[in-house]
Amino acid sequence: MAGDAEKGGAVASANPDQRYGNQVTHNNENQPKIAPRRFDLDDQGEDIGPCGYVLIGLSILMCVLLFPLAPFFILKVVQQYEKAVIFRLGCIRPGGAAGPGLFTYLPCTDDIHVVDMRTVSFDVPPQEILTKDSVTITVDAVVYFRIQDAVSSVCNVDNVKTATRLLSQTTLRNMLGTKSLSEILAEREEISNAMQQILDDATDPWGVLVERVEVKDVRLPQNLQRAMAAEAEAHRDAKAKVIAAEGELNASKALKEAADVIAESPSALQLRYLQTLSAIAAERNSTILFPMPIDMMKAFADK
């Protein structure tokens, strides 16, 4: 009997999470991995016991005796965007979160936690990240989230806003660490969507819904900025030289065709001379150099 009791105790202590309703999975090394779960409203913990009922009865009796003043202590109002999680003697009161509006509670036995259900935004502090191609960059982001389950946000995590903020920082670092610099600069929208999905899945047991994640700024080191600027300038210079060379090639082809046309008719060259003189005279130059055709000089020499 003692051996069976010890064996049963060993089994109970080896699987404590199964006794509390957590889902246990196993990885490849046969080690248990606890999957997070939402808080179940049906899991109200242990019974408050006779003493608890006595305390509740005394609290109700006190409110009845002090009726003229009791409404000031047993009535509570929460805003439209708030929910009130009520703990009665350490256990969540049946029915889940109360509000919005007016509700009653027992001041001697009840503890109230008011939860804001509005969308909250916060900036992820700049994170220095080493990318996949060994480039150090500084990235910051902004996260928008709201609490959709007030009971889970109070019971499953100590400080839901701080926990979500820290998880956002680690998620940003882990995700961008697997990307190269070009991927980070070109796929910012895909990175934001992937971060939103990861954060939403991770914070679901806390009753948090991540609505939007945006990567705000990607800052590069100064030496890397100068190197990238020099690379871009060199690329533009090379492209400009190629364009200039193509222009020279087209111009030389056009000049060759013009020279072939002029060579077929000697009078065309004289007309070109006259056209050049007309262009020079339009500029009102004081000195005009007129090239004398060699054929004309030969005609004077023959006389």
Coordinates of C-alpha atoms in Angstrom, one line a residue:
M1 CA 0.0 0.0 0.0
A2 CA 2.8 2.4 0.9
G3 CA 4.6 1.6 -2.3
D4 CA 1.4 2.2 -4.4
A5 CA 0.9 5.6 -2.6
E6 CA 4.5 6.6 -3.3
K7 CA 4.1 5.6 -6.9
G8 CA 0.8 7.5 -7.2
G9 CA 2.5 10.6 -5.6
A10 CA 5.4 10.4 -8.0
V11 CA 3.0 10.2 -11.0
A12 CA 1.0 13.2 -9.7
S13 CA 4.1 15.3 -9.1
A14 CA 5.6 14.3 -12.5
N15 CA 2.6 15.8 -14.3
P16 CA 1.5 18.8 -12.3
D17 CA 0.3 20.7 -15.5
Q18 CA -2.1 18.0 -16.4
R19 CA -3.8 18.4 -13.0
Y20 CA -4.3 22.1 -13.7
G21 CA -5.6 21.7 -17.2
N22 CA -2.6 22.7 -19.2
Q23 CA -2.0 20.9 -22.5
V24 CA 1.3 18.9 -22.5
T25 CA 3.0 18.1 -25.8
H26 CA 6.3 16.3 -26.5
N27 CA 9.1 17.2 -28.8
N28 CA 11.7 15.1 -30.5
E29 CA 13.7 14.6 -27.4
N30 CA 10.6 13.3 -25.5
Q31 CA 10.7 16.3 -23.2
P32 CA 7.3 17.7 -22.3
K33 CA 6.5 21.2 -23.6
I34 CA 3.6 23.1 -22.0
A35 CA 1.2 24.8 -24.4
P36 CA -0.4 28.0 -23.0
R37 CA -4.1 28.1 -22.6
R38 CA -6.9 30.6 -22.1
F39 CA -8.4 31.0 -18.7
D40 CA -11.6 28.9 -18.4
L41 CA -14.5 30.6 -16.6
D42 CA -15.7 27.2 -15.5
D43 CA -12.4 26.6 -13.7
Q44 CA -13.2 28.6 -10.6
G45 CA -10.6 27.0 -8.4
E46 CA -11.3 25.4 -5.1
D47 CA -14.5 26.0 -3.1
I48 CA -14.4 29.0 -0.7
G49 CA -15.5 26.7 2.1
P50 CA -17.7 27.4 5.1
C51 CA -15.5 30.2 6.4
G52 CA -15.9 32.0 3.0
Y53 CA -19.7 31.7 3.1
V54 CA -19.7 33.0 6.7
L55 CA -17.6 36.1 5.6
I56 CA -19.9 36.7 2.6
G57 CA -22.9 36.5 4.9
L58 CA -21.4 38.9 7.4
S59 CA -20.5 41.3 4.6
I60 CA -24.1 41.2 3.3
L61 CA -25.4 41.7 6.8
M62 CA -23.2 44.7 7.3
C63 CA -24.4 46.3 4.0
V64 CA -28.0 45.8 5.1
L65 CA -27.4 47.4 8.5
L66 CA -25.6 50.3 7.0
F67 CA -28.2 50.7 4.2
P68 CA -28.3 54.5 4.0
L69 CA -24.5 54.5 3.5
A70 CA -24.1 51.1 1.8
P71 CA -24.9 52.2 -1.8
F72 CA -21.8 54.5 -1.7
F73 CA -19.7 51.4 -1.1
I74 CA -21.4 48.5 -2.9
L75 CA -22.0 50.3 -6.3
K76 CA -19.4 50.6 -8.9
V77 CA -19.5 52.3 -12.4
V78 CA -17.1 51.4 -15.2
Q79 CA -16.9 53.2 -18.6
Q80 CA -18.2 51.8 -21.9
Y81 CA -14.6 50.9 -22.9
E82 CA -13.8 49.1 -19.6
K83 CA -14.4 45.8 -18.0
A84 CA -14.2 44.9 -14.2
V85 CA -12.7 41.5 -13.1
I86 CA -14.1 40.8 -9.6
F87 CA -12.3 38.4 -7.3
R88 CA -14.4 37.2 -4.3
L89 CA -12.2 35.8 -1.6
G90 CA -9.5 35.2 -4.2
C91 CA -11.7 33.5 -6.8
I92 CA -13.2 35.0 -9.8
R93 CA -16.9 35.7 -9.3
P94 CA -19.1 33.6 -11.6
G95 CA -20.2 35.3 -14.7
G96 CA -16.8 36.6 -15.8
A97 CA -16.0 40.3 -16.1
A98 CA -18.6 42.9 -15.2
G99 CA -19.5 46.0 -17.0
P100 CA -19.7 48.4 -18.7
G101 CA -22.2 50.3 -16.6
L102 CA -23.3 49.9 -13.0
F103 CA -22.9 46.8 -10.9
T104 CA -22.7 45.8 -7.2
Y105 CA -19.9 44.2 -5.2
L106 CA -19.1 43.4 -1.6
P107 CA -16.4 45.8 -0.3
C108 CA -15.2 43.4 2.4
T109 CA -14.7 40.3 0.3
D110 CA -14.4 41.5 -3.3
D111 CA -11.3 42.9 -5.1
I112 CA -11.9 44.7 -8.4
H113 CA -9.4 45.0 -11.3
V114 CA -10.6 47.4 -14.0
V115 CA -9.3 46.6 -17.5
D116 CA -9.2 49.1 -20.4
M117 CA -10.5 47.4 -23.6
R118 CA -9.4 50.2 -26.0
T119 CA -6.7 49.8 -28.6
V120 CA -3.3 50.7 -27.3
S121 CA -0.2 51.7 -29.3
F122 CA 3.4 51.7 -28.3
D123 CA 6.7 52.2 -29.9
V124 CA 9.2 49.3 -30.0
P125 CA 12.5 50.8 -28.9
P126 CA 15.2 50.9 -31.6
Q127 CA 16.9 47.5 -31.8
E128 CA 20.4 46.9 -33.1
I129 CA 20.1 43.8 -35.2
L130 CA 22.7 41.8 -37.1
T131 CA 21.2 40.7 -40.4
K132 CA 21.7 37.5 -42.3
D133 CA 24.4 39.1 -44.5
S134 CA 26.3 40.4 -41.4
V135 CA 25.1 44.0 -41.5
T136 CA 24.4 45.9 -38.3
I137 CA 21.2 48.0 -38.6
T138 CA 18.9 49.8 -36.1
V139 CA 15.2 49.1 -36.5
D140 CA 12.2 50.4 -34.6
A141 CA 8.5 49.6 -35.0
V142 CA 5.0 50.4 -33.7
V143 CA 2.4 47.9 -32.4
Y144 CA -1.3 48.3 -32.0
F145 CA -3.2 45.9 -29.7
R146 CA -6.2 45.7 -27.5
I147 CA -7.5 43.4 -24.8
Q148 CA -10.4 41.2 -25.9
D149 CA -10.6 38.9 -22.8
A150 CA -10.4 40.8 -19.6
V151 CA -10.3 37.7 -17.4
S152 CA -7.4 36.1 -19.2
S153 CA -5.4 39.4 -19.2
V154 CA -5.6 39.5 -15.4
C155 CA -5.3 35.8 -14.5
N156 CA -2.7 34.6 -17.1
V157 CA -0.1 37.3 -17.0
D158 CA 1.2 39.7 -14.4
N159 CA 1.4 42.9 -16.5
V160 CA -0.1 42.4 -20.0
K161 CA 1.1 45.6 -21.5
T162 CA 4.7 45.1 -20.3
A163 CA 4.7 41.5 -21.4
T164 CA 3.4 42.4 -24.9
R165 CA 6.0 45.2 -25.2
L166 CA 8.9 42.9 -24.3
L167 CA 7.6 40.1 -26.6
S168 CA 7.4 42.6 -29.5
Q169 CA 11.1 43.5 -29.0
T170 CA 12.3 39.9 -29.1
T171 CA 10.0 39.0 -32.0
L172 CA 11.4 42.0 -34.0
R173 CA 15.0 40.9 -33.3
N174 CA 14.4 37.2 -34.0
M175 CA 12.6 37.8 -37.3
L176 CA 14.9 40.4 -38.8
G177 CA 17.9 38.4 -37.8
T178 CA 16.9 35.8 -40.4
K179 CA 16.6 38.4 -43.2
S180 CA 19.2 40.0 -45.4
L181 CA 19.5 43.8 -45.7
S182 CA 17.9 43.8 -49.2
E183 CA 15.0 41.7 -48.0
I184 CA 14.4 44.0 -45.0
L185 CA 14.3 47.1 -47.2
A186 CA 12.2 45.5 -49.9
E187 CA 9.8 43.4 -47.9
R188 CA 8.7 45.6 -45.0
E189 CA 5.0 45.0 -45.5
E190 CA 5.5 41.2 -45.5
I191 CA 7.7 41.4 -42.3
S192 CA 5.0 43.5 -40.6
N193 CA 2.3 41.0 -41.4
A194 CA 4.4 38.1 -40.3
M195 CA 5.2 39.8 -37.0
Q196 CA 1.5 40.6 -36.4
Q197 CA 0.6 36.9 -36.9
I198 CA 3.4 35.7 -34.5
L199 CA 2.5 38.2 -31.8
D200 CA -1.2 37.5 -32.1
D201 CA -0.6 33.8 -31.6
A202 CA 1.7 34.3 -28.7
T203 CA -0.5 36.7 -26.8
D204 CA -3.8 34.9 -27.4
P205 CA -3.6 33.1 -24.0
W206 CA -3.2 36.5 -22.4
G207 CA -6.5 37.7 -24.0
V208 CA -4.7 40.2 -26.3
L209 CA -5.5 40.8 -30.0
V210 CA -2.7 42.4 -32.0
E211 CA -4.3 44.5 -34.6
R212 CA -1.4 46.0 -36.5
V213 CA 2.4 46.0 -36.6
E214 CA 4.4 48.5 -38.7
V215 CA 8.2 48.8 -39.2
K216 CA 8.8 52.5 -38.8
D217 CA 12.5 53.1 -39.7
V218 CA 15.6 51.2 -40.7
R219 CA 18.7 53.1 -39.9
L220 CA 22.1 52.1 -41.4
P221 CA 25.6 52.9 -40.1
Q222 CA 27.2 56.0 -41.5
N223 CA 30.0 54.1 -43.2
L224 CA 27.5 51.8 -44.9
Q225 CA 25.4 54.8 -46.0
R226 CA 28.5 56.3 -47.6
A227 CA 29.4 53.0 -49.3
M228 CA 25.9 52.6 -50.7
A229 CA 25.9 56.2 -51.9
A230 CA 29.3 55.7 -53.6
E231 CA 28.0 52.5 -55.2
A232 CA 24.9 54.3 -56.5
E233 CA 26.9 57.2 -57.8
A234 CA 29.3 54.9 -59.6
H235 CA 26.4 53.1 -61.1
R236 CA 24.9 56.4 -62.3
D237 CA 28.2 57.5 -63.8
A238 CA 28.7 54.2 -65.6
K239 CA 25.1 54.5 -67.0
A240 CA 25.8 58.1 -68.1
K241 CA 29.0 57.0 -69.9
V242 CA 27.1 54.2 -71.7
I243 CA 24.4 56.7 -72.8
A244 CA 27.1 59.2 -74.0
A245 CA 28.9 56.4 -75.9
E246 CA 25.7 55.4 -77.6
G247 CA 25.0 59.0 -78.5
E248 CA 28.5 59.3 -80.1
L249 CA 27.9 56.1 -82.0
N250 CA 24.6 57.3 -83.4
A251 CA 26.2 60.7 -84.2
S252 CA 29.1 59.2 -86.1
K253 CA 26.7 57.0 -88.1
A254 CA 24.7 60.1 -89.1
L255 CA 27.9 62.0 -90.0
K256 CA 29.1 59.2 -92.2
E257 CA 25.7 59.1 -94.0
A258 CA 25.9 62.9 -94.5
A259 CA 29.5 62.7 -95.8
D260 CA 28.4 60.0 -98.3
V261 CA 25.6 62.3 -99.5
I262 CA 27.9 65.3 -99.8
A263 CA 30.5 63.3 -101.7
E264 CA 28.1 62.5 -104.4
S265 CA 27.4 66.2 -105.2
P266 CA 30.3 68.8 -105.0
S267 CA 27.8 71.6 -105.0
A268 CA 26.3 70.3 -101.7
L269 CA 29.5 71.2 -100.0
Q270 CA 29.3 74.8 -101.2
L271 CA 25.7 75.0 -99.9
R272 CA 26.9 73.7 -96.6
Y273 CA 29.6 76.5 -96.5
L274 CA 26.9 79.1 -97.1
Q275 CA 24.7 77.6 -94.4
T276 CA 27.6 77.8 -92.0
L277 CA 28.2 81.5 -92.9
S278 CA 24.5 82.2 -92.3
A279 CA 24.7 80.6 -88.9
I280 CA 27.8 82.6 -87.9
A281 CA 26.4 85.9 -89.1
A282 CA 23.3 85.4 -87.0
E283 CA 25.5 85.5 -83.9
R284 CA 26.9 89.0 -84.9
N285 CA 30.6 88.1 -84.7
S286 CA 33.0 90.8 -85.6
T287 CA 35.4 88.3 -87.3
I288 CA 34.4 85.6 -89.7
L289 CA 36.8 83.0 -91.0
F290 CA 35.6 81.7 -94.3
P291 CA 37.2 78.6 -95.6
M292 CA 38.0 79.0 -99.3
P293 CA 37.4 75.9 -101.4
I294 CA 40.5 74.4 -103.0
D295 CA 38.7 74.0 -106.3
M296 CA 38.1 77.7 -106.5
M297 CA 41.7 78.4 -105.9
K298 CA 42.7 76.1 -108.7
A299 CA 40.4 78.0 -111.1
F300 CA 42.3 81.3 -110.3
A301 CA 45.6 79.5 -110.6
D302 CA 44.8 78.3 -114.2
K303 CA 44.2 81.8 -115.3

